[in-house]
CSV table of C-alpha atoms and ligand atoms in Angstrom, one decimal:
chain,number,residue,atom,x,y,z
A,1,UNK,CA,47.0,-18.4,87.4
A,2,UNK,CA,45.2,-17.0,84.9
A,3,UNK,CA,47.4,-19.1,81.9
A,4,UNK,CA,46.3,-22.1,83.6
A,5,UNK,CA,42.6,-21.4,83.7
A,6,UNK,CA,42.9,-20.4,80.0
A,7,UNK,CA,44.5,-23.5,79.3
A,8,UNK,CA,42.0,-25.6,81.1
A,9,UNK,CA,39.0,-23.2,79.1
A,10,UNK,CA,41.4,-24.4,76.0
A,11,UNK,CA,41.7,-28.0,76.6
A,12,UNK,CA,37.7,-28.6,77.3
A,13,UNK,CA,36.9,-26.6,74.4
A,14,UNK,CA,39.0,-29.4,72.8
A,15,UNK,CA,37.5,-32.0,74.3
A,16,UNK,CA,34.0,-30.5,73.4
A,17,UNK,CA,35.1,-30.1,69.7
A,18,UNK,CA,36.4,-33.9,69.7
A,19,UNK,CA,33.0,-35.4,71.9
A,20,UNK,CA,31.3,-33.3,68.5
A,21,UNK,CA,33.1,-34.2,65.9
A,22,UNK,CA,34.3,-37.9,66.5
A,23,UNK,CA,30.4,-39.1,65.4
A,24,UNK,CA,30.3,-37.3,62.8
A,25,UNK,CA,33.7,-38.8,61.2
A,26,UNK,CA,32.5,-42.2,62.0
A,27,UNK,CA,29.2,-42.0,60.4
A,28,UNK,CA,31.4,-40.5,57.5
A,29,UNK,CA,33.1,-43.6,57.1
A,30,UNK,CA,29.9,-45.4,57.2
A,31,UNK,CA,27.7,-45.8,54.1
A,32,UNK,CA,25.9,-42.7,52.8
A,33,UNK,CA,22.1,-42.6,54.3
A,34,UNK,CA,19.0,-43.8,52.4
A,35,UNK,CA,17.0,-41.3,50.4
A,36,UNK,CA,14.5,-44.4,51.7
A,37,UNK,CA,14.6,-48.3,52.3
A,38,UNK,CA,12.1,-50.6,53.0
A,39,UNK,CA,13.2,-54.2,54.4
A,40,UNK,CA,9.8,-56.6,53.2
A,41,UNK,CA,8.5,-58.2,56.2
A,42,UNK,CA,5.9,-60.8,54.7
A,43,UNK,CA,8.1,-61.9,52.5
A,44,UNK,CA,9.9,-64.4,54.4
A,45,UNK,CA,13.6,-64.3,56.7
A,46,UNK,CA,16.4,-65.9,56.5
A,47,UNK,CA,18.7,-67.1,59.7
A,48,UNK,CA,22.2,-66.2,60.1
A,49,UNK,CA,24.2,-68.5,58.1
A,50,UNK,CA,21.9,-69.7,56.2
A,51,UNK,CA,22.4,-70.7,52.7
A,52,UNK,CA,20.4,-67.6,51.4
A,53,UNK,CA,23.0,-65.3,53.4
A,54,UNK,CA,25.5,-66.7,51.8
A,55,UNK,CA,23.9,-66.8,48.2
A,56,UNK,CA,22.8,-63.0,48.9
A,57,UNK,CA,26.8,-62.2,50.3
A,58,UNK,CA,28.3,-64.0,47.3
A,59,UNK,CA,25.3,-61.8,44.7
A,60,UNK,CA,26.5,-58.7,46.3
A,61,UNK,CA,30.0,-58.9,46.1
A,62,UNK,CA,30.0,-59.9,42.0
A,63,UNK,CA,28.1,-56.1,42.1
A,64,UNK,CA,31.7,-54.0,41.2
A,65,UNK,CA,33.0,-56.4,38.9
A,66,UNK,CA,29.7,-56.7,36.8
A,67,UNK,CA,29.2,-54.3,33.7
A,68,UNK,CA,25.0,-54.4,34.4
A,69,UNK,CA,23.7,-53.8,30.7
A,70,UNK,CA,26.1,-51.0,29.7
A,71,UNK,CA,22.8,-48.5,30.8
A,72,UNK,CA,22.8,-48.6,34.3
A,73,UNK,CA,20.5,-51.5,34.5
A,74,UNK,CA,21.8,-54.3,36.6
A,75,UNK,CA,19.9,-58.3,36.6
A,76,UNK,CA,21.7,-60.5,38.6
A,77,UNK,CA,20.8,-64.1,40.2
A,78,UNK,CA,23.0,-66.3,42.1
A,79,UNK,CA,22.5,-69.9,43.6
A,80,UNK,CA,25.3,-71.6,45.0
A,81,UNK,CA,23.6,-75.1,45.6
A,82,UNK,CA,21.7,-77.2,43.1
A,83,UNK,CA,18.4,-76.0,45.5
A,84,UNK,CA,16.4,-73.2,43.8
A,85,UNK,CA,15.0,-72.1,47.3
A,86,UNK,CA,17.7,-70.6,48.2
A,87,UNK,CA,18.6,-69.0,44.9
A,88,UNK,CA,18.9,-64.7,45.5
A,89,UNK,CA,17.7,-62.5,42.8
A,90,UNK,CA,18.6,-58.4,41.9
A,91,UNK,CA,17.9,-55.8,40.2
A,92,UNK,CA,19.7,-52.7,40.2
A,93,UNK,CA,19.3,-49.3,38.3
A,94,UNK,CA,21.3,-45.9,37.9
A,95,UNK,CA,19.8,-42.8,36.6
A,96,UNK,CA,20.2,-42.8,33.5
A,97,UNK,CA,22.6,-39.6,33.5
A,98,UNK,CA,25.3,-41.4,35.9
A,99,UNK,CA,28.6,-42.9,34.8
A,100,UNK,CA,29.2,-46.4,34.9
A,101,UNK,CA,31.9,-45.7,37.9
A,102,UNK,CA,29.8,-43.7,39.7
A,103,UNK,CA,26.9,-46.7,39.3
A,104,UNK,CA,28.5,-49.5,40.2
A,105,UNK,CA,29.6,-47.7,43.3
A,106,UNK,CA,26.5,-46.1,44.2
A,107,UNK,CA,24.7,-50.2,43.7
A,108,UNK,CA,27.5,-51.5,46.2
A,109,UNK,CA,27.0,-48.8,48.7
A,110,UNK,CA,23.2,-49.6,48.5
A,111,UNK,CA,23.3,-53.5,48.5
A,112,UNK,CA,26.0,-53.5,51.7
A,113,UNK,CA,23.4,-51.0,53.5
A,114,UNK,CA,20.7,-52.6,52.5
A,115,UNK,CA,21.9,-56.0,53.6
A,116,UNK,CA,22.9,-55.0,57.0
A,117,UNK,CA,19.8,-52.7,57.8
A,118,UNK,CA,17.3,-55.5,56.8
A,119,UNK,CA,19.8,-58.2,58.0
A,120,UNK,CA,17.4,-61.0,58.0
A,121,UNK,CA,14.9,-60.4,55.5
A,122,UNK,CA,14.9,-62.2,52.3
A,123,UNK,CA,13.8,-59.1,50.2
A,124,UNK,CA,14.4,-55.3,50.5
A,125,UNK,CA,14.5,-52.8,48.6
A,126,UNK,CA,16.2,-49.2,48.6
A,127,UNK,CA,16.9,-45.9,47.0
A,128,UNK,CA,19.7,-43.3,47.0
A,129,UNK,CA,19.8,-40.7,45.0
A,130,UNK,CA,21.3,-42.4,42.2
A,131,UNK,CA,20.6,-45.5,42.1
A,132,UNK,CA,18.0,-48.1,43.2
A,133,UNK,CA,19.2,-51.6,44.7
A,134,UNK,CA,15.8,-54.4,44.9
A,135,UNK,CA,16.7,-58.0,46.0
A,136,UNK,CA,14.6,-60.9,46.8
A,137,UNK,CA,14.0,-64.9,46.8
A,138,UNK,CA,11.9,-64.4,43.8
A,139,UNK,CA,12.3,-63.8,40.2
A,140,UNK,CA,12.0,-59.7,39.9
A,141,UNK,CA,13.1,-59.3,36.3
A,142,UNK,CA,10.1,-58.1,34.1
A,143,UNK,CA,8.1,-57.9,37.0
A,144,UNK,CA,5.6,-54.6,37.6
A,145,UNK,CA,5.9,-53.5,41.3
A,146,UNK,CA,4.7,-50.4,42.5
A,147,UNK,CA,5.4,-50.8,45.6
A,148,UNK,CA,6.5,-49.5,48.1
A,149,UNK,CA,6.5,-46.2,46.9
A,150,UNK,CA,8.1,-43.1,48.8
A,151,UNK,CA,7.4,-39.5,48.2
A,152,UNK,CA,10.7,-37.1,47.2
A,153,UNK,CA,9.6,-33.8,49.0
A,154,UNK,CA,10.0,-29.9,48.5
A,155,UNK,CA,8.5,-28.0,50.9
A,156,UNK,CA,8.3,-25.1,48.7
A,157,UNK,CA,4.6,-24.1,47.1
A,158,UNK,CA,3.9,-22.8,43.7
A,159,UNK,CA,2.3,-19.0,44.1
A,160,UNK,CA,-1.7,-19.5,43.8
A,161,UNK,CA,-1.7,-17.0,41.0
A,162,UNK,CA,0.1,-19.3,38.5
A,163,UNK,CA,-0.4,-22.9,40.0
A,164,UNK,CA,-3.0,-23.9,37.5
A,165,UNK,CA,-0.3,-22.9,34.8
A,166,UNK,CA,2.3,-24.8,36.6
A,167,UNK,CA,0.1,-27.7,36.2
A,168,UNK,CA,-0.7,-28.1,33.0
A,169,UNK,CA,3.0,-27.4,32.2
A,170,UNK,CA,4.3,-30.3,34.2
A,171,UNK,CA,1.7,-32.5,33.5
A,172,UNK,CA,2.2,-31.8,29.7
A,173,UNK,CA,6.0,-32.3,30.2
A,174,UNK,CA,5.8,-35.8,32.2
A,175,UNK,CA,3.4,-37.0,29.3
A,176,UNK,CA,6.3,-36.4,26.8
A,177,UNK,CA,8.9,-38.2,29.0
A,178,UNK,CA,6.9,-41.4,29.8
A,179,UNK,CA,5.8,-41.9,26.3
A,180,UNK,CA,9.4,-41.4,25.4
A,181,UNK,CA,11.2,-43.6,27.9
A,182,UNK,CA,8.3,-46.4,27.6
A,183,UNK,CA,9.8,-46.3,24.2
A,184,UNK,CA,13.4,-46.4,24.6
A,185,UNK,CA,13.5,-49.9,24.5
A,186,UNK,CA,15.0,-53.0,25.9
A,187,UNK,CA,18.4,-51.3,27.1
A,188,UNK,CA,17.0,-47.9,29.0
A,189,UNK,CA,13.6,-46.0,29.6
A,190,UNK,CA,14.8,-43.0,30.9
A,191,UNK,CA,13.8,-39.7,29.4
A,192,UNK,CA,15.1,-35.8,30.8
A,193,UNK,CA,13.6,-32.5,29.9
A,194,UNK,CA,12.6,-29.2,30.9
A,195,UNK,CA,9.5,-26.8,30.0
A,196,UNK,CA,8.4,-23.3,30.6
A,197,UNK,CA,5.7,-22.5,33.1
A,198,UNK,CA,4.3,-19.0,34.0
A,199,UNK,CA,5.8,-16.7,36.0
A,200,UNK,CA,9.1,-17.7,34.0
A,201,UNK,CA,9.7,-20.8,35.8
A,202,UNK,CA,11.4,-23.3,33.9
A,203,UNK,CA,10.8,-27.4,35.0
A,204,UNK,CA,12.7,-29.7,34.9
A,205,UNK,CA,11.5,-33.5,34.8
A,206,UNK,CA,13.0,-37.0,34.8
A,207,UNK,CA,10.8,-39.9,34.2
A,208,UNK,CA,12.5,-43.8,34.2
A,209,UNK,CA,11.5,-47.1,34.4
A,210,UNK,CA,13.2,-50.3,34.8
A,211,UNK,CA,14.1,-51.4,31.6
A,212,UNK,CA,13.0,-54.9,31.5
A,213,UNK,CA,9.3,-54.2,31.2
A,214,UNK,CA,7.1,-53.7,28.6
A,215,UNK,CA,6.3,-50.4,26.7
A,216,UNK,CA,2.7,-50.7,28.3
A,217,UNK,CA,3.6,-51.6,31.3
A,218,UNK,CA,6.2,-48.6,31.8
A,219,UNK,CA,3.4,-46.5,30.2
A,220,UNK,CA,0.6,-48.3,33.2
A,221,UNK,CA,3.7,-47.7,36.2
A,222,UNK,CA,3.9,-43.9,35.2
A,223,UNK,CA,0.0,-43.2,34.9
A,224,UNK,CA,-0.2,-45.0,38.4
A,225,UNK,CA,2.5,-42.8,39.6
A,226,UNK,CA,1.5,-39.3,37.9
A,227,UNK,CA,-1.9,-40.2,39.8
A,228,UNK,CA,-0.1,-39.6,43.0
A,229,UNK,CA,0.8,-36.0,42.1
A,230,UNK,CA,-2.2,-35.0,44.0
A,231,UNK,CA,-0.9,-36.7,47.4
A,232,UNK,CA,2.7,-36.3,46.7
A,233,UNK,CA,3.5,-33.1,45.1
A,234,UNK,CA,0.1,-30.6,44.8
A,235,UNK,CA,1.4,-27.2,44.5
A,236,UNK,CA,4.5,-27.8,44.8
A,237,UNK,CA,7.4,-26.3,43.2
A,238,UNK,CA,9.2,-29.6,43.3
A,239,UNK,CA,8.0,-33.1,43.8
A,240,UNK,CA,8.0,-36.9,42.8
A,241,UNK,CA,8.4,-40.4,43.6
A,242,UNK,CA,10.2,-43.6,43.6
A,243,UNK,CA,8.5,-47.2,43.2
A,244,UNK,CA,10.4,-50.3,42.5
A,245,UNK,CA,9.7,-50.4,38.5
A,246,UNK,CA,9.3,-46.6,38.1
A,247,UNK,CA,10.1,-43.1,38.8
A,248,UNK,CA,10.0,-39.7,38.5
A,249,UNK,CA,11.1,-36.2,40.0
A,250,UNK,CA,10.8,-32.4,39.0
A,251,UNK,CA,12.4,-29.3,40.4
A,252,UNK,CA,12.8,-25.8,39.0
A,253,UNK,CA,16.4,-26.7,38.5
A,254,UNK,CA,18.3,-28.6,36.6
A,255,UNK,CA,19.2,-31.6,38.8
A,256,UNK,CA,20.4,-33.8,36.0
A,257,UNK,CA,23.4,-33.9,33.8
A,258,UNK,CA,22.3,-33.9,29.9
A,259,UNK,CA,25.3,-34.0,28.4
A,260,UNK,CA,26.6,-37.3,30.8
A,261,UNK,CA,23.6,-39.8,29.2
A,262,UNK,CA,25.0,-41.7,26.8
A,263,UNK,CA,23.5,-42.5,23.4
A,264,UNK,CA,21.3,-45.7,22.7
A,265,UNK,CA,22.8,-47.5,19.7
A,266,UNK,CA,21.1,-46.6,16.3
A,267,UNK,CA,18.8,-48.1,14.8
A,268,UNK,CA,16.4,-49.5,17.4
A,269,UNK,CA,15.7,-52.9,17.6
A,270,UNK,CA,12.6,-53.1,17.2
A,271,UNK,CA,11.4,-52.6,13.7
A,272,UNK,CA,9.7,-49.2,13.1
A,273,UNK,CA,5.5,-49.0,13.5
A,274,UNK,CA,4.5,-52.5,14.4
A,275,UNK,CA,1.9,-52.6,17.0
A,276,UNK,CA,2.2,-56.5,17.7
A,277,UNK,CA,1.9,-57.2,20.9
A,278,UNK,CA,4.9,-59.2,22.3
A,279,UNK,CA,4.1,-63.1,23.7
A,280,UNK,CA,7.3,-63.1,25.2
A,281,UNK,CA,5.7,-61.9,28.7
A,282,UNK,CA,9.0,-62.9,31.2
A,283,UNK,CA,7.3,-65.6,33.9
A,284,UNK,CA,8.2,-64.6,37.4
A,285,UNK,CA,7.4,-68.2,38.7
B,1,NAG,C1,10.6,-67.1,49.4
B,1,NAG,O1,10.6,-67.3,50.8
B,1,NAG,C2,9.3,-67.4,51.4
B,1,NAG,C3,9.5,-67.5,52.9
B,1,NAG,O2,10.5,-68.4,53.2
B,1,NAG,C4,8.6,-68.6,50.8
B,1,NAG,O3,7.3,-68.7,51.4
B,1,NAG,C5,8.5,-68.5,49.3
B,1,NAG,O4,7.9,-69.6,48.7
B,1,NAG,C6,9.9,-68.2,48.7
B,1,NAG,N1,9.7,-67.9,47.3
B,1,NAG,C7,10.3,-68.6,46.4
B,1,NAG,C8,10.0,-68.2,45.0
B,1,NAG,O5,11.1,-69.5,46.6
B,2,NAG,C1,10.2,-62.4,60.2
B,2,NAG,O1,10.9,-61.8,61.3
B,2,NAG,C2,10.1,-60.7,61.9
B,2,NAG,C3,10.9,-60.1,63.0
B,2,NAG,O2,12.1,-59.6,62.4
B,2,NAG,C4,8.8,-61.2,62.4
B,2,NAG,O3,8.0,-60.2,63.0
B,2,NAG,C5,8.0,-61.9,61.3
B,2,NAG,O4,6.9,-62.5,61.8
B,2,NAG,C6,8.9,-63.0,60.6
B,2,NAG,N1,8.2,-63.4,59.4
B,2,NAG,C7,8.0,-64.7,59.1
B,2,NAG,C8,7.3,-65.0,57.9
B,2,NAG,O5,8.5,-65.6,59.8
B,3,NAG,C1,27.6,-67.8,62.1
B,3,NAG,O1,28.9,-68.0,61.8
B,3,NAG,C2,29.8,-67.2,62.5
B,3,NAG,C3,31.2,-67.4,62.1
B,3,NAG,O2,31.3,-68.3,61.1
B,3,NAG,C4,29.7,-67.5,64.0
B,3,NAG,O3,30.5,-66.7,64.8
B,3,NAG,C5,28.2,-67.3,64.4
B,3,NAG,O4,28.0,-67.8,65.8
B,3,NAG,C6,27.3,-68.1,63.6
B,3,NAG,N1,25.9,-67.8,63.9
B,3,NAG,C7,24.9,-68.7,64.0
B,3,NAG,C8,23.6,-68.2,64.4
B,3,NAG,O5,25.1,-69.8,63.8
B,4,NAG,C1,31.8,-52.2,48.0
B,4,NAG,O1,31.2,-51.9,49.3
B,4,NAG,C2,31.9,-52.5,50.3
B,4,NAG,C3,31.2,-52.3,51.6
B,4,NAG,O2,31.0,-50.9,51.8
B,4,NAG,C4,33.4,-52.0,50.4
B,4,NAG,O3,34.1,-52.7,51.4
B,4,NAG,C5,34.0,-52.2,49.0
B,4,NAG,O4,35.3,-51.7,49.0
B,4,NAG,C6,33.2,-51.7,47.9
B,4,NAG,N1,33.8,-52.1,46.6
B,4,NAG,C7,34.0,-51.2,45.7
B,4,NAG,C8,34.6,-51.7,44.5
B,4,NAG,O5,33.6,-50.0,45.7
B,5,NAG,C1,17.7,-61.7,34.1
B,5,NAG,O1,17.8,-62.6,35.2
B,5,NAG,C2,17.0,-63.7,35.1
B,5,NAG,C3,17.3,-64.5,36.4
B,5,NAG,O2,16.9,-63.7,37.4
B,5,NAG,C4,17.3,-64.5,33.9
B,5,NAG,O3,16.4,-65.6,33.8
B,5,NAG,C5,17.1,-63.7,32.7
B,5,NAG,O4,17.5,-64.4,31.6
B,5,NAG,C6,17.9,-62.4,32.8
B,5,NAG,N1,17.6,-61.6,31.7
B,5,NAG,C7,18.5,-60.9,31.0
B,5,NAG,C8,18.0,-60.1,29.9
B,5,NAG,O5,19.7,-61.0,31.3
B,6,NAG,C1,2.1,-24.9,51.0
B,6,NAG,O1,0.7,-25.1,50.9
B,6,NAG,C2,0.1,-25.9,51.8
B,6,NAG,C3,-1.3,-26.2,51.5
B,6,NAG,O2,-1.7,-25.7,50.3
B,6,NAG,C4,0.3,-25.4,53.2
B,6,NAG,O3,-0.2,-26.3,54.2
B,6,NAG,C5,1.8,-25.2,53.5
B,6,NAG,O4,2.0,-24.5,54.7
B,6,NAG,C6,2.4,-24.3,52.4
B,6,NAG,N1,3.8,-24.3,52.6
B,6,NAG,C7,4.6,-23.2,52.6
B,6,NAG,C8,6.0,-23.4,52.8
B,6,NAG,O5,4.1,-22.1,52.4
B,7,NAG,C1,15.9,-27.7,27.7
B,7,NAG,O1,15.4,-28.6,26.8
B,7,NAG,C2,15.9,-28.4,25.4
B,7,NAG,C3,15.3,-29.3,24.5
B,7,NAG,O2,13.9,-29.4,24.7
B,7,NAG,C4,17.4,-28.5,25.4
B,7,NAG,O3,17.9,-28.2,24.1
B,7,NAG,C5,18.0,-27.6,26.5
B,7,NAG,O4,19.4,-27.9,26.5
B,7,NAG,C6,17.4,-27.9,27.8
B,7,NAG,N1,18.0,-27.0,28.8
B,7,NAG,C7,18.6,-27.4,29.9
B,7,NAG,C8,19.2,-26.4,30.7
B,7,NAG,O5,18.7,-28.6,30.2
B,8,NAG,C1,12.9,-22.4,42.7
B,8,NAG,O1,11.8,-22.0,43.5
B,8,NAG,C2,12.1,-21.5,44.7
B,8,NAG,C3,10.8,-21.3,45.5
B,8,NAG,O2,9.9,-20.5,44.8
B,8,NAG,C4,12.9,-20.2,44.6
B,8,NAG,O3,13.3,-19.7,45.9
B,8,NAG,C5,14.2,-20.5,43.8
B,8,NAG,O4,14.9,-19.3,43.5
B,8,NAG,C6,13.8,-21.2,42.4
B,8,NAG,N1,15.0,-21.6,41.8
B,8,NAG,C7,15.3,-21.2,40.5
B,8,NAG,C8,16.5,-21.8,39.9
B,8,NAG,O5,14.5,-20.5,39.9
């Protein structure tokens, strides 16, 4: 009597494990979630089976045999008919600090979820931690977008005795990165570093924009975005955001891997202290 009651107490505590566990196997399998996606509404649909699906269906699955530009930047257009309405357009970007594998997986991932979660809309957008995954009916490349934007949180507040400190720390530290990565030319503008604050807290702080835009327009996304500190990230011992053509992030860790960002090749193309402005503006039209 009493084995068989412990047996039934045994077999409904495995049934109770299974109901538990079975959802969280299948969302497993799934793809990872969204640090944040956005499926643009005013931007026009597309109806199953249309030629833009498939156009957007053939874009994605060239994603893991493309090499992007060697730096985790990613510009891809595809049109399968000799109609230009229906041609798709991409861009996708890494961190600058993850391998090429690790990319090209993490921009799959993103363009599958993305397709499915905004199944009819002819542009989204969406970010995981990685990597950043933007398609739409319209040429993107060279293109300033700020938005959407999306705030990374931390929850945790500088002490009021040293925030002022912790200000001018971070805010001196982003200054260095976005003048650095608005320089790093045509292949990457991604810039790492860290800083001391009082109260021996050390920050670190990624800055990056996509790397098909102008020096000055990198250098106007990042003022735009270090504007936001107030909203996004006052007092806070971590913080940033993400917008289509830049980002950036800061925690009192190190959340990045220096050693894992590979070298620009030497010399850099552009010649050395020539302040001409470039006339090769990319048309989006
Ligand atoms: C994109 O699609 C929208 C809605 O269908 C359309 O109004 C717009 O002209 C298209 N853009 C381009 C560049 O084809
Ligand atoms: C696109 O579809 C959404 C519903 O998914 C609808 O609310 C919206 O009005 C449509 N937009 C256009 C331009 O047709
Ligand atoms: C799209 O094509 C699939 C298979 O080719 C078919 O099952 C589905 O009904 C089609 N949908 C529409 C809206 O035509
Ligand atoms: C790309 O993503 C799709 C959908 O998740 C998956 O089926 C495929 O195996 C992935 N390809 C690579 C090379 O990771
Ligand atoms: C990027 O893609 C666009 C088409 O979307 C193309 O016109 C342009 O030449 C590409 N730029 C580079 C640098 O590959
Ligand atoms: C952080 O500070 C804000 C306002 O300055 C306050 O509303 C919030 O509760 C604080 N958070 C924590 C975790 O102390
Ligand atoms: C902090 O930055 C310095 C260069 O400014 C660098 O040498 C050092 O490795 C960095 N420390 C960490 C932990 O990233
Ligand atoms: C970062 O700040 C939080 C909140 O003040 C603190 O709990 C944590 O220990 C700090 N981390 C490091 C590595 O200093």
């Amino acid at each position: 009597m009493d084995s068989s009651r412990f047996l039934l107490m045994f077999l409904s505590f495995i049934l109770f494990v299974m109901i538990i566990m079975i959802p969280q196997t299948l969302a497993q399998s799934g793809y990872p979630a969204f640090l944040y996606n956005f499926c643009i509404n005013d931007k026009g649909n597309y109806t199953a089976n249309s030629t833009y699906q498939e156009n957007l269906k053939t874009l994605l699955s060239s994603l893991p045999t493309s090499n992007g530009n060697g730096y985790g930047f990613y510009n891809l257009s595809y049109s399968g008919g000799e109609s230009s309405e229906d041609r798709v357009y991409a861009i996708g970007l890494c961190r600058g600090d993850v391998q090429p594998d690790d990319c090209r997986s993490c921009l799959n991932d993103s363009s599958y979820a993305l397709s499915e979660h905004c199944s009819n809309k002819k542009e989204a957008i969406g970010w995981y931690e990685n990597c950043m995954f933007h398609y739409s009916n319209r040429s993107i490349y060279g293109i300033t977008e700020t938005r959407p934007t999306y705030y990374l949180g931390n929850t945790k507040n500088v002490s009021l005795s040293i925030v002022d400190g912790f200000n001018q720390a971070l805010r001196k530290l982003l200054v260095s990165l976005q003048s650095e990565a608005a320089s790093g030319g045509s292949l990457r503008k991604f810039a790492i570093g860290n800083a001391s604050a009082p109260g021996s807290i050390t920050i670190y702080a990624l800055v990056q924009c996509t790397p098909d835009l102008l020096e000055r327009d990198c250098n106007d996304c990042l003022d735009d975005a270090f504007g936001e500190i107030p909203s996004c990230c006052d007092g806070k011992i971590g913080g940033g955001l993400v917008r289509p053509s830049c980002n950036f992030r800061y925690e009192n860790y190190s959340f990045f891997d220096a050693t894992t960002v590979p070298p620009l090749p030497s010399p850099p193309l552009s010649p050395p202290i020539s302040p001409q402005p470039s006339s090769t503006t990319p048309t989006g039209i």
